[in-house]
Coordinates of C-alpha atoms and ligand atoms in Angstrom, one line a residue:
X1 CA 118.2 138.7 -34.3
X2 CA 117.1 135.6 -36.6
X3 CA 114.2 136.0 -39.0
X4 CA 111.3 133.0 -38.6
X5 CA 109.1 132.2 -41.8
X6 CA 105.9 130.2 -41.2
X7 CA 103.4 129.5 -44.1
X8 CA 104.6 133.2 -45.6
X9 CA 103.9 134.8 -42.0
X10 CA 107.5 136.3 -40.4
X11 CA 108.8 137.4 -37.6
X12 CA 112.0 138.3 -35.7
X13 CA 113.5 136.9 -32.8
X14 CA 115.9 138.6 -30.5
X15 CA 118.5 136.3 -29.5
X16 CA 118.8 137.9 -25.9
X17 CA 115.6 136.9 -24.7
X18 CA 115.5 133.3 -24.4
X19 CA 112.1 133.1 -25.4
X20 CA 110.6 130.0 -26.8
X21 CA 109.2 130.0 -30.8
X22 CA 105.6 130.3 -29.7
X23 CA 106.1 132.8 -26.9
X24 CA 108.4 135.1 -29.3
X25 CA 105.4 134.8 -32.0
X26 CA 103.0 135.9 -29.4
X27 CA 105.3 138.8 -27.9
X28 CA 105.3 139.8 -31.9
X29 CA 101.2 139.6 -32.3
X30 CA 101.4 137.3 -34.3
X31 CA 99.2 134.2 -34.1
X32 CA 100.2 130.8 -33.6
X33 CA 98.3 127.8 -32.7
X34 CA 98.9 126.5 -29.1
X35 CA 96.8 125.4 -25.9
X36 CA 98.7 124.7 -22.9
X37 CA 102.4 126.2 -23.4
X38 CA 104.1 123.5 -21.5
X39 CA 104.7 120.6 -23.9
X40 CA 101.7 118.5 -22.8
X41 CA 98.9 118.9 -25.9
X42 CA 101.0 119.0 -29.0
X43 CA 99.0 122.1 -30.6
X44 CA 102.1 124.1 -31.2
X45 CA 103.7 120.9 -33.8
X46 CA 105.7 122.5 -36.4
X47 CA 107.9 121.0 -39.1
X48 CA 111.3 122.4 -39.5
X49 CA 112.1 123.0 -43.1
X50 CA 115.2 124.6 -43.1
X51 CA 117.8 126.2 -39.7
X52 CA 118.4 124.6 -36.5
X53 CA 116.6 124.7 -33.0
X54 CA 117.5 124.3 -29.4
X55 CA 114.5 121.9 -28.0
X56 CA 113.9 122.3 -24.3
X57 CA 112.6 119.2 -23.1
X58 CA 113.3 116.4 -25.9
X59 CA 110.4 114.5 -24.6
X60 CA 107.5 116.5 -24.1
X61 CA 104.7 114.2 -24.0
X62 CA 102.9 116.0 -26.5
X63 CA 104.6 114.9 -29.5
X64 CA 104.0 110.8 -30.6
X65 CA 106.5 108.1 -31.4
X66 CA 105.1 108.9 -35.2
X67 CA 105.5 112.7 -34.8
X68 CA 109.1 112.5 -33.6
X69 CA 109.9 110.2 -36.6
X70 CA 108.4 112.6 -39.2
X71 CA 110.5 115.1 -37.4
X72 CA 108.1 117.0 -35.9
X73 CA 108.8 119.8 -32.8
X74 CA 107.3 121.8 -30.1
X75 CA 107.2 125.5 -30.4
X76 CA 106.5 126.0 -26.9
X77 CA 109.8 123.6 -26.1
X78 CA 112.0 124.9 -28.9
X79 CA 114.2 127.9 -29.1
X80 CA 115.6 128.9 -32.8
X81 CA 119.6 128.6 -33.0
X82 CA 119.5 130.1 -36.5
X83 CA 117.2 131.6 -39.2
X84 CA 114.4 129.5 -39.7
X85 CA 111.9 127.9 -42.1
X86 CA 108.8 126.2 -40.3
X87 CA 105.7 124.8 -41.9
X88 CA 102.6 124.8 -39.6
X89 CA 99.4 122.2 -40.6
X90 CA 97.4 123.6 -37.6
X91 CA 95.6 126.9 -38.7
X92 CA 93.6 127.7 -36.1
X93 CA 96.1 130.7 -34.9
X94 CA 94.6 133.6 -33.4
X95 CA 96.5 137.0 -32.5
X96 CA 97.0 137.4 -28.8
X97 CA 94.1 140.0 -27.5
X98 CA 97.1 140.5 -25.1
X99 CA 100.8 140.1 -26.0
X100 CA 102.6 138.3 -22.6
X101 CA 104.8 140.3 -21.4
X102 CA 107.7 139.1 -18.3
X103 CA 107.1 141.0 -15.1
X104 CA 108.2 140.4 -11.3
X105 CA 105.5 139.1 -8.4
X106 CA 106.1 139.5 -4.7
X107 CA 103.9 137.0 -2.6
X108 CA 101.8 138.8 0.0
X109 CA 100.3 135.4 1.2
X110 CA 100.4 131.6 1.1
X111 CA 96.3 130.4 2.3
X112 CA 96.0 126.8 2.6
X113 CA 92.1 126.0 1.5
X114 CA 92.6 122.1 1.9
X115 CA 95.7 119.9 2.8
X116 CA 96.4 120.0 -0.9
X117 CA 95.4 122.8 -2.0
X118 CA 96.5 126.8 -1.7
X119 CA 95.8 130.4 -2.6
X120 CA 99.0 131.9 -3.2
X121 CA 97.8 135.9 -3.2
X122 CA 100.6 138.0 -5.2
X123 CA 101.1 141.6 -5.9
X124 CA 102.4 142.2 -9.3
X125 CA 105.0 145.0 -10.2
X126 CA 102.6 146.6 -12.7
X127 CA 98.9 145.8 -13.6
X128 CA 98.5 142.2 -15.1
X129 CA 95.7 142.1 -18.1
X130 CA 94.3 139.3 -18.9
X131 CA 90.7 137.2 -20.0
X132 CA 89.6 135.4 -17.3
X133 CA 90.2 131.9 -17.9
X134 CA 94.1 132.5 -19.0
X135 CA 96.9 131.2 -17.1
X136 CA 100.9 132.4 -16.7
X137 CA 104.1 130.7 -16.0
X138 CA 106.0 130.6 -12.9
X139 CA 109.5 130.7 -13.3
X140 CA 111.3 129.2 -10.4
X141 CA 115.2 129.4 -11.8
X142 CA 117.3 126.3 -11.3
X143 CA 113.9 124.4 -10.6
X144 CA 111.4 124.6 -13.6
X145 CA 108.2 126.4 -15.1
X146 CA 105.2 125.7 -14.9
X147 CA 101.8 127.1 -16.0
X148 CA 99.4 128.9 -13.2
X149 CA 95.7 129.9 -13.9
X150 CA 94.4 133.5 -12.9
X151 CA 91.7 132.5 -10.0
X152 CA 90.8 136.1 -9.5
X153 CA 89.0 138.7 -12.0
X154 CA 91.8 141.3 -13.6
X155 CA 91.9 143.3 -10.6
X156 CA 95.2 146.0 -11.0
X157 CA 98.4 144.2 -9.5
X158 CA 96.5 141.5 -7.8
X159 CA 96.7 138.5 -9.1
X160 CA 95.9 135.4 -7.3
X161 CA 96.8 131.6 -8.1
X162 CA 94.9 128.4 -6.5
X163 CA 97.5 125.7 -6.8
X164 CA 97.2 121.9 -5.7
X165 CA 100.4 120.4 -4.3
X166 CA 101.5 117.1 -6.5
X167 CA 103.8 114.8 -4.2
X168 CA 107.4 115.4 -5.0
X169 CA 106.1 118.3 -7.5
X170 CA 109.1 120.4 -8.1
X171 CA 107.4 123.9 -8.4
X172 CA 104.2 122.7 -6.3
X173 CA 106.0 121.9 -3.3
X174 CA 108.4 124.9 -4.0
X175 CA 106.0 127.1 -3.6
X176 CA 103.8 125.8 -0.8
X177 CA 106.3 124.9 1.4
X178 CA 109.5 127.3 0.8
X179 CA 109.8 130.8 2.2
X180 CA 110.2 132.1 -1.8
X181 CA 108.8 135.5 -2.1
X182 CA 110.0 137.2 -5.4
X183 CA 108.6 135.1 -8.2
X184 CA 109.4 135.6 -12.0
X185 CA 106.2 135.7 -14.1
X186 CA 105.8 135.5 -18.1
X187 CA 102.0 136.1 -19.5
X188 CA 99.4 136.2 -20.4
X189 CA 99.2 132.9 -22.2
X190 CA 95.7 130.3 -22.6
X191 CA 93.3 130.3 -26.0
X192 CA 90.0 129.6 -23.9
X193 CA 89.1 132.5 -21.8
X194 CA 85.4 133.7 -21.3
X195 CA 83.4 134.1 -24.1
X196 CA 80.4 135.8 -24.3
X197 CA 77.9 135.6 -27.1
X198 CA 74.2 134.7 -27.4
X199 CA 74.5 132.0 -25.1
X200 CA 71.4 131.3 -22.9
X201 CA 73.5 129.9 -20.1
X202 CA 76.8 129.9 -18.9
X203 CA 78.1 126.2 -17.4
X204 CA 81.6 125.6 -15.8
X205 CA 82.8 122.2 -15.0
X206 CA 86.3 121.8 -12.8
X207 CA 88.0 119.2 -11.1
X208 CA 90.8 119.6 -8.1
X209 CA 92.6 122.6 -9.0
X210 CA 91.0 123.7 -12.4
X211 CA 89.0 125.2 -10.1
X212 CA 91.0 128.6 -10.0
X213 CA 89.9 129.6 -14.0
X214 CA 86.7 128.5 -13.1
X215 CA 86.6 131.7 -10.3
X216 CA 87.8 134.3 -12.0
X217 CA 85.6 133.7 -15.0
X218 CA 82.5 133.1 -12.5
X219 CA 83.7 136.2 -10.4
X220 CA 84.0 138.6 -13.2
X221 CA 80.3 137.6 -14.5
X222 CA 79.1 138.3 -11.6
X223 CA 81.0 141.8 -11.1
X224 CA 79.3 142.3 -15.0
X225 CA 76.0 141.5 -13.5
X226 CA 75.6 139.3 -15.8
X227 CA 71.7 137.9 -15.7
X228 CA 71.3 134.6 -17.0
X229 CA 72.3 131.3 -15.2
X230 CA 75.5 130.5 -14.5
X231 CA 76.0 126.4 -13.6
X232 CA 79.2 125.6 -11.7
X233 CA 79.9 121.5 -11.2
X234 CA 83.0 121.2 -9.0
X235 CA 84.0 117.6 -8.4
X236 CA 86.9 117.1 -5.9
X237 CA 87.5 113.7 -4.1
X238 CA 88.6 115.7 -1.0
X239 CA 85.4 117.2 1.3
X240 CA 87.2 120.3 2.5
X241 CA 87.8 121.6 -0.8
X242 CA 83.7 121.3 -1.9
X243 CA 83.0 123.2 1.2
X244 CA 85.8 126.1 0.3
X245 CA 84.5 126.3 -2.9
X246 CA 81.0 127.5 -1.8
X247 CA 82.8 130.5 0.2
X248 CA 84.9 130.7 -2.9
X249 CA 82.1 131.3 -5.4
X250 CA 80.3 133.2 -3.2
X251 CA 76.4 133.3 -3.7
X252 CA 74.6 135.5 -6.9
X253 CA 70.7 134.6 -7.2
X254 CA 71.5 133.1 -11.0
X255 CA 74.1 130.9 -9.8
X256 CA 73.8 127.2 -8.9
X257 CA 76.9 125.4 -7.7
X258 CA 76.9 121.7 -7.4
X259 CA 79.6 120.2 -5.6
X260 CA 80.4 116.4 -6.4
X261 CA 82.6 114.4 -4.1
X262 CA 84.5 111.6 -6.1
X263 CA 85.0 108.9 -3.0
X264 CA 82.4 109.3 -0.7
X265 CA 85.1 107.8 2.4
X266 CA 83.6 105.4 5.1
X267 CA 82.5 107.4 7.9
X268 CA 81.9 110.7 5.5
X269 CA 78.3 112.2 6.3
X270 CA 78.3 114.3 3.0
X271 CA 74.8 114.3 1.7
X272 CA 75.7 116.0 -1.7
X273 CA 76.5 114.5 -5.5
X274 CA 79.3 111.7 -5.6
X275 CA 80.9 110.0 -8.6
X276 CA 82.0 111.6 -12.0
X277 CA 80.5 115.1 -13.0
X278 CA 79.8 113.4 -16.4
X279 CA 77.3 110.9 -14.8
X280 CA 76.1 114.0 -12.3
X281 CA 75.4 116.8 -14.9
X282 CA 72.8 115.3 -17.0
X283 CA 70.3 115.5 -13.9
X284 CA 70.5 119.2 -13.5
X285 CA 70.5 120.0 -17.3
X286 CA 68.7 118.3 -19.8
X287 CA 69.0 121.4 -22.5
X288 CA 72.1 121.7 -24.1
X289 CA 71.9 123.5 -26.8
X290 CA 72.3 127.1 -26.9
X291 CA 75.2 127.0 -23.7
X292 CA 78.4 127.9 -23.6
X293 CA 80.5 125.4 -21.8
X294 CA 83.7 126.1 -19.8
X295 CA 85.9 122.7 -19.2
X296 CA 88.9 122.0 -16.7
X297 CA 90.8 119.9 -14.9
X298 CA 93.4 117.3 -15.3
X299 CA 92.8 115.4 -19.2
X300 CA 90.4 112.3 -18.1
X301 CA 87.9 114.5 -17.2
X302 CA 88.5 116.8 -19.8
X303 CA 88.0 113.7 -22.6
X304 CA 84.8 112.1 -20.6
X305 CA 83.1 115.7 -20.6
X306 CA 83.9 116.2 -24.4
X307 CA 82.6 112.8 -25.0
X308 CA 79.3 113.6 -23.0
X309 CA 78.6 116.7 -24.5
X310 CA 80.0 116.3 -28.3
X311 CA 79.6 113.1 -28.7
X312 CA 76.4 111.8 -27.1
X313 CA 74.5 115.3 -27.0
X314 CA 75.6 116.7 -30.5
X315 CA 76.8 119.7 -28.7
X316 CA 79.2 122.1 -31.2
X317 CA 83.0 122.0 -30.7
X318 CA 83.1 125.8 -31.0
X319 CA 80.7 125.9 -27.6
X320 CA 83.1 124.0 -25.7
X321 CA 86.0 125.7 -23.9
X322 CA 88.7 123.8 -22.5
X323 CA 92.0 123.6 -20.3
X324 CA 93.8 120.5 -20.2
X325 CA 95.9 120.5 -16.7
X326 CA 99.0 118.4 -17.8
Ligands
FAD1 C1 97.3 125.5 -19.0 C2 97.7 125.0 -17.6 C3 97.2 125.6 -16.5 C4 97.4 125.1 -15.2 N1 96.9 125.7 -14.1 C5 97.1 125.2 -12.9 C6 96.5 125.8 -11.8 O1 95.8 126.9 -11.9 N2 96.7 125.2 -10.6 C7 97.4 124.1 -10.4 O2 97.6 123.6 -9.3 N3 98.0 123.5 -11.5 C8 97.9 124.1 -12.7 N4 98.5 123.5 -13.8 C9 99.4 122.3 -13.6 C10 100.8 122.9 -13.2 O3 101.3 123.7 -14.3 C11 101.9 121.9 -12.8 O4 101.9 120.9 -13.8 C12 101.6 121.3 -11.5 O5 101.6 122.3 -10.5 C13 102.7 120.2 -11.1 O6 104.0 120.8 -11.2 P1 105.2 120.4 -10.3 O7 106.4 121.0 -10.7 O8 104.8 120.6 -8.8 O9 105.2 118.8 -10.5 P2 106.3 118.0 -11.3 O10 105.8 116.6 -11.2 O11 107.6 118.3 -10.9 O12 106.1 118.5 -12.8 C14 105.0 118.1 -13.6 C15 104.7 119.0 -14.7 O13 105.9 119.8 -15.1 C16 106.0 119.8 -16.5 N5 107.3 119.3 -16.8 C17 107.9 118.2 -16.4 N6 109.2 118.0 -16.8 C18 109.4 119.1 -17.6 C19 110.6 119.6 -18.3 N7 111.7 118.9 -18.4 N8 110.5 120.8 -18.9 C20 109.3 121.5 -18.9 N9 108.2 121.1 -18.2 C21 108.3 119.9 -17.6 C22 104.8 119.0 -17.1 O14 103.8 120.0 -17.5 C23 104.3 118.2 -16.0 O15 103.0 118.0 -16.0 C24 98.2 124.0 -15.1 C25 98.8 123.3 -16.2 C26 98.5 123.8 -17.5 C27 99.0 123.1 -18.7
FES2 S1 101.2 124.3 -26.6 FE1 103.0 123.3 -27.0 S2 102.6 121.2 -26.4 FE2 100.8 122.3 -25.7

């Protein structure tokens, strides 16, 4: 067992469990700042004061030329070797509303919903909680993890991922294309889950495969009945997965999906949005104020949408919500 110290918060850490920094912290209650749990935003920087670490993936992307010269590390890539000392500068830590936990997954079905892009239905070996909006990692050993988003409300030991395939993706193709059937699962793990306050509206935005948050947050509302609008804009440069997504979200009376096709291909006879959903969403909402907004996809879109709405509409950082796919 070592004993971790950050800014006069401590914790233990049990050697046997090969648990990361961040994920002991969270297994522990105990807040720690963090967004995407797989090395990609860099919100989990700590300094190490004093004790050594063992760091997973000694270039995660999410640490800078300058943060790697002051010495900076990755809880979600590190794992302690010793006692430690760590200084944190990012305070925005909140406890987990639920601790992950490691449990065991069988896949019932693999249900291609575009050349790309799957369903891969699972049935967990206890009941998963979770906010919609959260996400879990996918341990395939020997190969890698990766991080998964719930795409279907908390529904017992169902638990559904919507996964596109990247070429040559090591877990992607792994589990598209391989007859795997028992998966390892660690979670639940993601800081921007529904949120419901005294919003007037509700608006989602996804591209390609953020789409699966997008449905279990969408889903539950409308298992809540809840009664004011609820905007969905779904951008997808493939035509098969616009059409999916309208069986996907089903139909409520207070919902309005609006699918946009990024390359409209010669010969295509879609009559629907093209382009970016930043230049799109502006003609179905000119009042921004008072919504709670619901972000993600891969980090381009992520950035132009924060810019949009932030930047050019004055819209508060606290109403935006946001998964960066790295
Ligand atoms: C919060 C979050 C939620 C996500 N949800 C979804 C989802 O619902 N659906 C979906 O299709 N995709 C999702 N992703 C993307 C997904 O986690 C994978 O990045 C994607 O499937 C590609 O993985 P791959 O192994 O097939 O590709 P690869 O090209 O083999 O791996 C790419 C990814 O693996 C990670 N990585 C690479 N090298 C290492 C290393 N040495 N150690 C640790 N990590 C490494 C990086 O995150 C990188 O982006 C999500 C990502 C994040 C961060
Ligand atoms: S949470 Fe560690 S890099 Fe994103």
């Amino acid at each position: 067992m070592y004993k971790i110290n950050y800014n006069n918060i401590g914790y233990s850490y049990n050697n046997d469990s090969k648990d990361t920094l961040l994920s002991a912290a969270l297994r522990s209650n105990i807040g720690f700042p963090y967004e995407c749990n797989s090395g990609g935003c860099g919100a989990c920087k700590f300094e190490l004061i004093e004790g050594e670490v063992e760091e997973l993936w000694p270039k995660a992307p999410g640490l800078s030329i300058r943060d790697r010269r002051k010495g900076k590390l990755l809880a979600c890539q590190c794992k302690p070797t010793s006692d430690l000392e760590i200084s944190i500068s990012n305070l925005t830590m909140e406890q987990p509303a639920y601790k992950p936990t490691n449990f065991s997954a069988k896949v019932i079905e693999r249900q291609f919903l575009s050349e790309e892009m799957f369903a891969l239905h699972l049935h967990t070996d206890s009941e998963t909680s979770f906010i919609p909006g959260q996400f879990f990692m996918v341990k395939l050993a020997g190969i890698g993890t990766r991080a998964y988003s719930a795409a279907n409300p908390v529904n017992g030991n169902k638990l559904t991922f919507i996964i596109k395939t990247v070429p040559d993706g090591k877990v992607s193709q792994q589990l598209a294309y391989s007859d795997v059937v028992d998966l390892n699962i660690d979670g639940p793990y993601g800081t921007s889950g529904l949120t419901l306050a005294d919003e007037e509206k509700s608006v989602f935005i996804a591209g390609g495969s953020g789409i699966a948050p997008m449905l279990s947050m969408v889903q539950t509302l409308i298992r809540q009945e809840y009664e004011k609008p609820i905007f969905v804009f779904y951008g997808s440069r493939i035509e098969d997965e616009l059409i999916v997504a309208k069986e996907l979200f089903g139909e409520a009376t207070n919902l309005t999906l609006i699918n946009v096709l990024s390359d409209s291909l010669p010969g295509s006879d879609w009559q629907g949005e093209t382009g970016y959903i930043h230049d799109v969403l502006p003609k179905y909402l000119d009042d921004l104020t008072s919504t709670e907004f619901y972000l993600c996809g891969p980090p381009v879109m992520i950035n132009a949408m924060q810019k949009l709405l932030m930047v050019e509409n004055g819209v508060s950082f606290s109403k935006i919500h946001f998964d960066r796919f790295f």
